[in-house]
Amino acid sequence: MSTAEVLNPYIFGVRPIEVLKRQVKVEGERATIDAKGLNHKEINDLIRECAISGIKEIVLKNVYGQRFIGTRVSLNEFRLRILIHGFPGNDLGAFLAKHEIIVYGNAQDGVGNTMDSGRIIIHGRAGDVLGLGMRGGEIFVRDEVGYRAAIHMKGYEDKIPTIVIGKTAQDFLGEYMAGGRVIVLGLGVEKHRMRYIGTGMHGGKIYIRGKVEKHQLAKEVTFGEITDEDLEILEKYVTEFCNIFGCEQDEILGDSFTLIVPKSKRPYGNLYSGD
Amino acid sequence: MLKYRDEKDISACGIFGIMDRKGRRFNGKLVIEAMSQMKVRGNGLGAGFAVYGLYKKFKEYYAFHVMIYDKDGREKLEKFLSTNFDIVYVDEIPVNDKAKVIDPPKFMRYFVAPRKKGTEKVLNDDDFVVKKVMYINRAIPGVYVISSGKNMGVFKGVGFPEDIADYFMIEEYKGYIWTAHTRFPTNTPGWWGGAHPFSILDWSVVHNGEISSYGTNKRYLEMYGYYSTLQTDTEVITYIFDLLVRRQGLPIEVVSKILAPPMWEEIDRMPEKEKKFYKALRMVYSPILLNGPWAIIVARHGEMIGLTDRIRLRPLTVAEKKSFLIISSEEAPIRYLFRDVDRIYTPYGGELVVGKLEEDIKKFVGESQ
């Protein structure tokens, strides 16, 4: 093994773009990339190359576990649609800016990690830490998500990140959440099993369709009253969800939602600063 | 000694296990392909495979896979083995010298039957083997028994899974359970003995995470004659399973509640009888609660188990495809092997996943002669 390979086994051996281009088919403003045998850096190199050459829509085929897809294309004037057929790896759409990613399959952990803006749609389920540190944009997941969805999600002025989940989530939903919104639709779900909802949460709102017991909440959050403003938000996002995945929005909106909000903006103030 | 590269590339371990519950054996190609979809989870500082059902011809005998760093150690080992066991077959584990691995030790394979003498006659065969393996690993310098079960074996070392598979020519072996690991060592050196799986008798464990209770667990296990010598936290999990399941006869379902117990507030909400039970478990077995982030796949003949810590700080995905049970750190490798599956899900933290052999286990393990 050479020193370069030892020091960075993943970047080592990344093929030059001229070679990789053989796996791209271009038709007008649309490119199809066969991701078979490509590593994550090679895929992103190709996406970037396509974007710069004026492609608007990229179809990725044969994706199995390659990470970070859609990152490193924050080029101001470009806006891409990336359609993924397969099973993208962790940190899909990390730092995503403005682009739209649509996955026909399931996603793994860390979807939309520190996402800035744009939209991610998953026609399937997603893994843990969905929307980790997300600060803008939207994520729609048709089925369920894993642990710690919306962990450390934040919002600032007009940047209000939003996650809509079709079925249900596992434990620690909205952990350390500081802003933004999470909407859980509970479609086809008899009972939400999630525990420790909103551990350390100090900003933002979680809406859950269906009943949630008090003991499922972490001690830093409480139930809130749904206002007209909340109803407007719900209507907007449920309609959008149903437009994407095809469902009856009136049926969903007709049911009652549980609102979960933080008790305090600074739950650990005493722990760290002693005041 | 034995220390190897330990630069810290940011990553995480990857684990994978596949079992045919009908007991049909298949070769390692499938598992290597699955592992290569998770290449970025490891950093080339360790990988390994456990295979069940590969030594049919010798299924009555304990198969010792031994890693040898020291020539004198080998002489001492062979002297020790011949006084304590009947050695029915010995060979060097075949390796491919052209594989991309650095500084491999020598690997020997001994098929043995216990020859108990004097006071040791009261020990059953398994206890006798554990005792002897512990002696070898502690007292004979430069020699480590890395697996000691019947009709199973562990192949492991420093490298990426593809490299280790290439080195041991894993595709040549067939088994009905396979577990595999790619390593990102965090607190301990990446050396050949520190690669996963860890194994004693026919137990094997692959692990992603860190056991912060390692010190407490290790000291508790020493009271029962288990000594950790391989400088990696995962080793204790293997011994915990042997102690609780084989020696103390606890059902695997109960063991999962000892390793990943429900939180106290959950116990408080339980009906009286359950509350009492879980309280007792937590009190009696508190030194072997596994603290920290972990996801493990444990196997022994007839069984493959998946489990995570109770707040699931490491990922695990489970799938079923006909008689196959597949457990993996990520979904992509499962889908790479089987585009369509009958069921795929993510268990909750501390929720046990068990695959049981639907055939008679005697097909795979025989009584000692």
JSON list of N, CA and C in Angstrom, two decimals, chain B residues 113-158:
[
{"chain": "B", "resi": 113, "resn": "ALA", "atom": "N", "xyz": [-9.94, -32.75, 21.17]},
{"chain": "B", "resi": 113, "resn": "ALA", "atom": "CA", "xyz": [-10.93, -33.26, 22.11]},
{"chain": "B", "resi": 113, "resn": "ALA", "atom": "C", "xyz": [-10.32, -33.18, 23.49]},
{"chain": "B", "resi": 114, "resn": "PRO", "atom": "N", "xyz": [-11.05, -32.74, 24.50]},
{"chain": "B", "resi": 114, "resn": "PRO", "atom": "CA", "xyz": [-10.49, -32.57, 25.85]},
{"chain": "B", "resi": 114, "resn": "PRO", "atom": "C", "xyz": [-9.99, -33.91, 26.41]},
{"chain": "B", "resi": 115, "resn": "ARG", "atom": "N", "xyz": [-8.85, -33.83, 27.11]},
{"chain": "B", "resi": 115, "resn": "ARG", "atom": "CA", "xyz": [-8.38, -35.02, 27.83]},
{"chain": "B", "resi": 115, "resn": "ARG", "atom": "C", "xyz": [-8.25, -34.57, 29.30]},
{"chain": "B", "resi": 116, "resn": "LYS", "atom": "N", "xyz": [-9.33, -34.80, 30.06]},
{"chain": "B", "resi": 116, "resn": "LYS", "atom": "CA", "xyz": [-9.38, -34.26, 31.42]},
{"chain": "B", "resi": 116, "resn": "LYS", "atom": "C", "xyz": [-8.71, -35.21, 32.39]},
{"chain": "B", "resi": 117, "resn": "LYS", "atom": "N", "xyz": [-7.95, -34.61, 33.31]},
{"chain": "B", "resi": 117, "resn": "LYS", "atom": "CA", "xyz": [-7.24, -35.43, 34.28]},
{"chain": "B", "resi": 117, "resn": "LYS", "atom": "C", "xyz": [-7.55, -34.94, 35.69]},
{"chain": "B", "resi": 118, "resn": "GLY", "atom": "N", "xyz": [-7.44, -35.85, 36.64]},
{"chain": "B", "resi": 118, "resn": "GLY", "atom": "CA", "xyz": [-7.55, -35.49, 38.06]},
{"chain": "B", "resi": 118, "resn": "GLY", "atom": "C", "xyz": [-8.79, -34.68, 38.39]},
{"chain": "B", "resi": 119, "resn": "THR", "atom": "N", "xyz": [-8.59, -33.57, 39.08]},
{"chain": "B", "resi": 119, "resn": "THR", "atom": "CA", "xyz": [-9.72, -32.77, 39.56]},
{"chain": "B", "resi": 119, "resn": "THR", "atom": "C", "xyz": [-10.50, -32.15, 38.41]},
{"chain": "B", "resi": 120, "resn": "GLU", "atom": "N", "xyz": [-9.87, -32.06, 37.24]},
{"chain": "B", "resi": 120, "resn": "GLU", "atom": "CA", "xyz": [-10.57, -31.45, 36.11]},
{"chain": "B", "resi": 120, "resn": "GLU", "atom": "C", "xyz": [-11.67, -32.33, 35.55]},
{"chain": "B", "resi": 121, "resn": "LYS", "atom": "N", "xyz": [-11.72, -33.57, 36.00]},
{"chain": "B", "resi": 121, "resn": "LYS", "atom": "CA", "xyz": [-12.74, -34.50, 35.51]},
{"chain": "B", "resi": 121, "resn": "LYS", "atom": "C", "xyz": [-14.15, -34.04, 35.84]},
{"chain": "B", "resi": 122, "resn": "VAL", "atom": "N", "xyz": [-14.28, -33.21, 36.89]},
{"chain": "B", "resi": 122, "resn": "VAL", "atom": "CA", "xyz": [-15.63, -32.73, 37.26]},
{"chain": "B", "resi": 122, "resn": "VAL", "atom": "C", "xyz": [-16.13, -31.64, 36.30]},
{"chain": "B", "resi": 123, "resn": "LEU", "atom": "N", "xyz": [-15.21, -31.04, 35.57]},
{"chain": "B", "resi": 123, "resn": "LEU", "atom": "CA", "xyz": [-15.63, -29.98, 34.63]},
{"chain": "B", "resi": 123, "resn": "LEU", "atom": "C", "xyz": [-16.29, -30.59, 33.40]},
{"chain": "B", "resi": 124, "resn": "ASN", "atom": "N", "xyz": [-17.33, -29.91, 32.89]},
{"chain": "B", "resi": 124, "resn": "ASN", "atom": "CA", "xyz": [-17.82, -30.38, 31.59]},
{"chain": "B", "resi": 124, "resn": "ASN", "atom": "C", "xyz": [-16.87, -29.90, 30.51]},
{"chain": "B", "resi": 125, "resn": "ASP", "atom": "N", "xyz": [-17.02, -30.46, 29.30]},
{"chain": "B", "resi": 125, "resn": "ASP", "atom": "CA", "xyz": [-16.06, -30.18, 28.23]},
{"chain": "B", "resi": 125, "resn": "ASP", "atom": "C", "xyz": [-15.93, -28.68, 27.94]},
{"chain": "B", "resi": 126, "resn": "ASP", "atom": "N", "xyz": [-17.09, -28.00, 27.88]},
{"chain": "B", "resi": 126, "resn": "ASP", "atom": "CA", "xyz": [-17.06, -26.58, 27.53]},
{"chain": "B", "resi": 126, "resn": "ASP", "atom": "C", "xyz": [-16.29, -25.77, 28.59]},
{"chain": "B", "resi": 127, "resn": "ASP", "atom": "N", "xyz": [-16.58, -26.05, 29.86]},
{"chain": "B", "resi": 127, "resn": "ASP", "atom": "CA", "xyz": [-15.88, -25.33, 30.93]},
{"chain": "B", "resi": 127, "resn": "ASP", "atom": "C", "xyz": [-14.37, -25.60, 30.87]},
{"chain": "B", "resi": 128, "resn": "PHE", "atom": "N", "xyz": [-14.03, -26.85, 30.57]},
{"chain": "B", "resi": 128, "resn": "PHE", "atom": "CA", "xyz": [-12.64, -27.23, 30.46]},
{"chain": "B", "resi": 128, "resn": "PHE", "atom": "C", "xyz": [-11.95, -26.44, 29.34]},
{"chain": "B", "resi": 129, "resn": "VAL", "atom": "N", "xyz": [-12.64, -26.33, 28.21]},
{"chain": "B", "resi": 129, "resn": "VAL", "atom": "CA", "xyz": [-12.06, -25.60, 27.06]},
{"chain": "B", "resi": 129, "resn": "VAL", "atom": "C", "xyz": [-11.88, -24.12, 27.41]},
{"chain": "B", "resi": 130, "resn": "VAL", "atom": "N", "xyz": [-12.90, -23.52, 28.04]},
{"chain": "B", "resi": 130, "resn": "VAL", "atom": "CA", "xyz": [-12.78, -22.10, 28.42]},
{"chain": "B", "resi": 130, "resn": "VAL", "atom": "C", "xyz": [-11.56, -21.90, 29.31]},
{"chain": "B", "resi": 131, "resn": "LYS", "atom": "N", "xyz": [-11.42, -22.80, 30.28]},
{"chain": "B", "resi": 131, "resn": "LYS", "atom": "CA", "xyz": [-10.30, -22.68, 31.22]},
{"chain": "B", "resi": 131, "resn": "LYS", "atom": "C", "xyz": [-8.96, -22.74, 30.49]},
{"chain": "B", "resi": 132, "resn": "LYS", "atom": "N", "xyz": [-8.85, -23.66, 29.55]},
{"chain": "B", "resi": 132, "resn": "LYS", "atom": "CA", "xyz": [-7.58, -23.83, 28.84]},
{"chain": "B", "resi": 132, "resn": "LYS", "atom": "C", "xyz": [-7.31, -22.65, 27.89]},
{"chain": "B", "resi": 133, "resn": "VAL", "atom": "N", "xyz": [-8.37, -22.17, 27.24]},
{"chain": "B", "resi": 133, "resn": "VAL", "atom": "CA", "xyz": [-8.19, -21.02, 26.34]},
{"chain": "B", "resi": 133, "resn": "VAL", "atom": "C", "xyz": [-7.71, -19.80, 27.13]},
{"chain": "B", "resi": 134, "resn": "MET", "atom": "N", "xyz": [-8.32, -19.60, 28.31]},
{"chain": "B", "resi": 134, "resn": "MET", "atom": "CA", "xyz": [-7.92, -18.47, 29.16]},
{"chain": "B", "resi": 134, "resn": "MET", "atom": "C", "xyz": [-6.45, -18.60, 29.56]},
{"chain": "B", "resi": 135, "resn": "TYR", "atom": "N", "xyz": [-6.04, -19.83, 29.85]},
{"chain": "B", "resi": 135, "resn": "TYR", "atom": "CA", "xyz": [-4.64, -20.05, 30.24]},
{"chain": "B", "resi": 135, "resn": "TYR", "atom": "C", "xyz": [-3.71, -19.69, 29.08]},
{"chain": "B", "resi": 136, "resn": "ILE", "atom": "N", "xyz": [-4.04, -20.19, 27.90]},
{"chain": "B", "resi": 136, "resn": "ILE", "atom": "CA", "xyz": [-3.18, -19.94, 26.73]},
{"chain": "B", "resi": 136, "resn": "ILE", "atom": "C", "xyz": [-3.06, -18.43, 26.48]},
{"chain": "B", "resi": 137, "resn": "ASN", "atom": "N", "xyz": [-4.20, -17.75, 26.46]},
{"chain": "B", "resi": 137, "resn": "ASN", "atom": "CA", "xyz": [-4.18, -16.32, 26.12]},
{"chain": "B", "resi": 137, "resn": "ASN", "atom": "C", "xyz": [-3.45, -15.48, 27.17]},
{"chain": "B", "resi": 138, "resn": "ARG", "atom": "N", "xyz": [-3.50, -15.94, 28.42]},
{"chain": "B", "resi": 138, "resn": "ARG", "atom": "CA", "xyz": [-2.84, -15.15, 29.48]},
{"chain": "B", "resi": 138, "resn": "ARG", "atom": "C", "xyz": [-1.39, -15.53, 29.68]},
{"chain": "B", "resi": 139, "resn": "ALA", "atom": "N", "xyz": [-1.09, -16.83, 29.58]},
{"chain": "B", "resi": 139, "resn": "ALA", "atom": "CA", "xyz": [0.21, -17.29, 30.08]},
{"chain": "B", "resi": 139, "resn": "ALA", "atom": "C", "xyz": [1.22, -17.63, 28.99]},
{"chain": "B", "resi": 140, "resn": "ILE", "atom": "N", "xyz": [0.74, -17.90, 27.78]},
{"chain": "B", "resi": 140, "resn": "ILE", "atom": "CA", "xyz": [1.72, -18.23, 26.75]},
{"chain": "B", "resi": 140, "resn": "ILE", "atom": "C", "xyz": [1.95, -16.99, 25.89]},
{"chain": "B", "resi": 141, "resn": "PRO", "atom": "N", "xyz": [3.18, -16.47, 25.92]},
{"chain": "B", "resi": 141, "resn": "PRO", "atom": "CA", "xyz": [3.42, -15.18, 25.26]},
{"chain": "B", "resi": 141, "resn": "PRO", "atom": "C", "xyz": [3.29, -15.27, 23.74]},
{"chain": "B", "resi": 142, "resn": "GLY", "atom": "N", "xyz": [2.64, -14.24, 23.19]},
{"chain": "B", "resi": 142, "resn": "GLY", "atom": "CA", "xyz": [2.55, -14.13, 21.73]},
{"chain": "B", "resi": 142, "resn": "GLY", "atom": "C", "xyz": [1.62, -15.12, 21.07]},
{"chain": "B", "resi": 143, "resn": "VAL", "atom": "N", "xyz": [0.77, -15.76, 21.86]},
{"chain": "B", "resi": 143, "resn": "VAL", "atom": "CA", "xyz": [-0.15, -16.75, 21.29]},
{"chain": "B", "resi": 143, "resn": "VAL", "atom": "C", "xyz": [-1.58, -16.43, 21.74]},
{"chain": "B", "resi": 144, "resn": "TYR", "atom": "N", "xyz": [-2.50, -16.36, 20.82]},
{"chain": "B", "resi": 144, "resn": "TYR", "atom": "CA", "xyz": [-3.89, -16.07, 21.17]},
{"chain": "B", "resi": 144, "resn": "TYR", "atom": "C", "xyz": [-4.85, -17.00, 20.44]},
{"chain": "B", "resi": 145, "resn": "VAL", "atom": "N", "xyz": [-5.72, -17.64, 21.22]},
{"chain": "B", "resi": 145, "resn": "VAL", "atom": "CA", "xyz": [-6.75, -18.46, 20.60]},
{"chain": "B", "resi": 145, "resn": "VAL", "atom": "C", "xyz": [-7.87, -17.49, 20.21]},
{"chain": "B", "resi": 146, "resn": "ILE", "atom": "N", "xyz": [-8.16, -17.37, 18.93]},
{"chain": "B", "resi": 146, "resn": "ILE", "atom": "CA", "xyz": [-9.17, -16.40, 18.53]},
{"chain": "B", "resi": 146, "resn": "ILE", "atom": "C", "xyz": [-10.54, -17.03, 18.31]},
{"chain": "B", "resi": 147, "resn": "SER", "atom": "N", "xyz": [-10.58, -18.36, 18.18]},
{"chain": "B", "resi": 147, "resn": "SER", "atom": "CA", "xyz": [-11.88, -19.02, 18.25]},
{"chain": "B", "resi": 147, "resn": "SER", "atom": "C", "xyz": [-11.67, -20.46, 18.67]},
{"chain": "B", "resi": 148, "resn": "SER", "atom": "N", "xyz": [-12.67, -21.02, 19.32]},
{"chain": "B", "resi": 148, "resn": "SER", "atom": "CA", "xyz": [-12.48, -22.34, 19.94]},
{"chain": "B", "resi": 148, "resn": "SER", "atom": "C", "xyz": [-13.76, -23.16, 19.92]},
{"chain": "B", "resi": 149, "resn": "GLY", "atom": "N", "xyz": [-14.68, -22.87, 19.02]},
{"chain": "B", "resi": 149, "resn": "GLY", "atom": "CA", "xyz": [-15.94, -23.61, 18.97]},
{"chain": "B", "resi": 149, "resn": "GLY", "atom": "C", "xyz": [-15.88, -24.81, 18.03]},
{"chain": "B", "resi": 150, "resn": "LYS", "atom": "N", "xyz": [-16.92, -25.62, 18.12]},
{"chain": "B", "resi": 150, "resn": "LYS", "atom": "CA", "xyz": [-17.00, -26.77, 17.20]},
{"chain": "B", "resi": 150, "resn": "LYS", "atom": "C", "xyz": [-17.64, -26.32, 15.89]},
{"chain": "B", "resi": 151, "resn": "ASN", "atom": "N", "xyz": [-17.09, -26.79, 14.80]},
{"chain": "B", "resi": 151, "resn": "ASN", "atom": "CA", "xyz": [-17.68, -26.56, 13.49]},
{"chain": "B", "resi": 151, "resn": "ASN", "atom": "C", "xyz": [-17.95, -25.07, 13.22]},
{"chain": "B", "resi": 152, "resn": "MET", "atom": "N", "xyz": [-17.09, -24.22, 13.76]},
{"chain": "B", "resi": 152, "resn": "MET", "atom": "CA", "xyz": [-17.18, -22.79, 13.47]},
{"chain": "B", "resi": 152, "resn": "MET", "atom": "C", "xyz": [-15.76, -22.23, 13.51]},
{"chain": "B", "resi": 153, "resn": "GLY", "atom": "N", "xyz": [-15.59, -21.04, 13.00]},
{"chain": "B", "resi": 153, "resn": "GLY", "atom": "CA", "xyz": [-14.26, -20.46, 13.06]},
{"chain": "B", "resi": 153, "resn": "GLY", "atom": "C", "xyz": [-14.29, -18.97, 12.81]},
{"chain": "B", "resi": 154, "resn": "VAL", "atom": "N", "xyz": [-13.27, -18.29, 13.37]},
{"chain": "B", "resi": 154, "resn": "VAL", "atom": "CA", "xyz": [-13.15, -16.84, 13.17]},
{"chain": "B", "resi": 154, "resn": "VAL", "atom": "C", "xyz": [-11.90, -16.58, 12.33]},
{"chain": "B", "resi": 155, "resn": "PHE", "atom": "N", "xyz": [-12.03, -15.72, 11.34]},
{"chain": "B", "resi": 155, "resn": "PHE", "atom": "CA", "xyz": [-10.90, -15.29, 10.51]},
{"chain": "B", "resi": 155, "resn": "PHE", "atom": "C", "xyz": [-10.85, -13.78, 10.61]},
{"chain": "B", "resi": 156, "resn": "LYS", "atom": "N", "xyz": [-9.76, -13.25, 11.13]},
{"chain": "B", "resi": 156, "resn": "LYS", "atom": "CA", "xyz": [-9.75, -11.79, 11.31]},
{"chain": "B", "resi": 156, "resn": "LYS", "atom": "C", "xyz": [-8.34, -11.22, 11.26]},
{"chain": "B", "resi": 157, "resn": "GLY", "atom": "N", "xyz": [-8.26, -9.91, 11.05]},
{"chain": "B", "resi": 157, "resn": "GLY", "atom": "CA", "xyz": [-6.95, -9.29, 11.00]},
{"chain": "B", "resi": 157, "resn": "GLY", "atom": "C", "xyz": [-7.03, -7.81, 10.69]},
{"chain": "B", "resi": 158, "resn": "VAL", "atom": "N", "xyz": [-5.88, -7.22, 10.37]},
{"chain": "B", "resi": 158, "resn": "VAL", "atom": "CA", "xyz": [-5.83, -5.79, 10.10]},
{"chain": "B", "resi": 158, "resn": "VAL", "atom": "C", "xyz": [-5.93, -5.56, 8.60]}
]
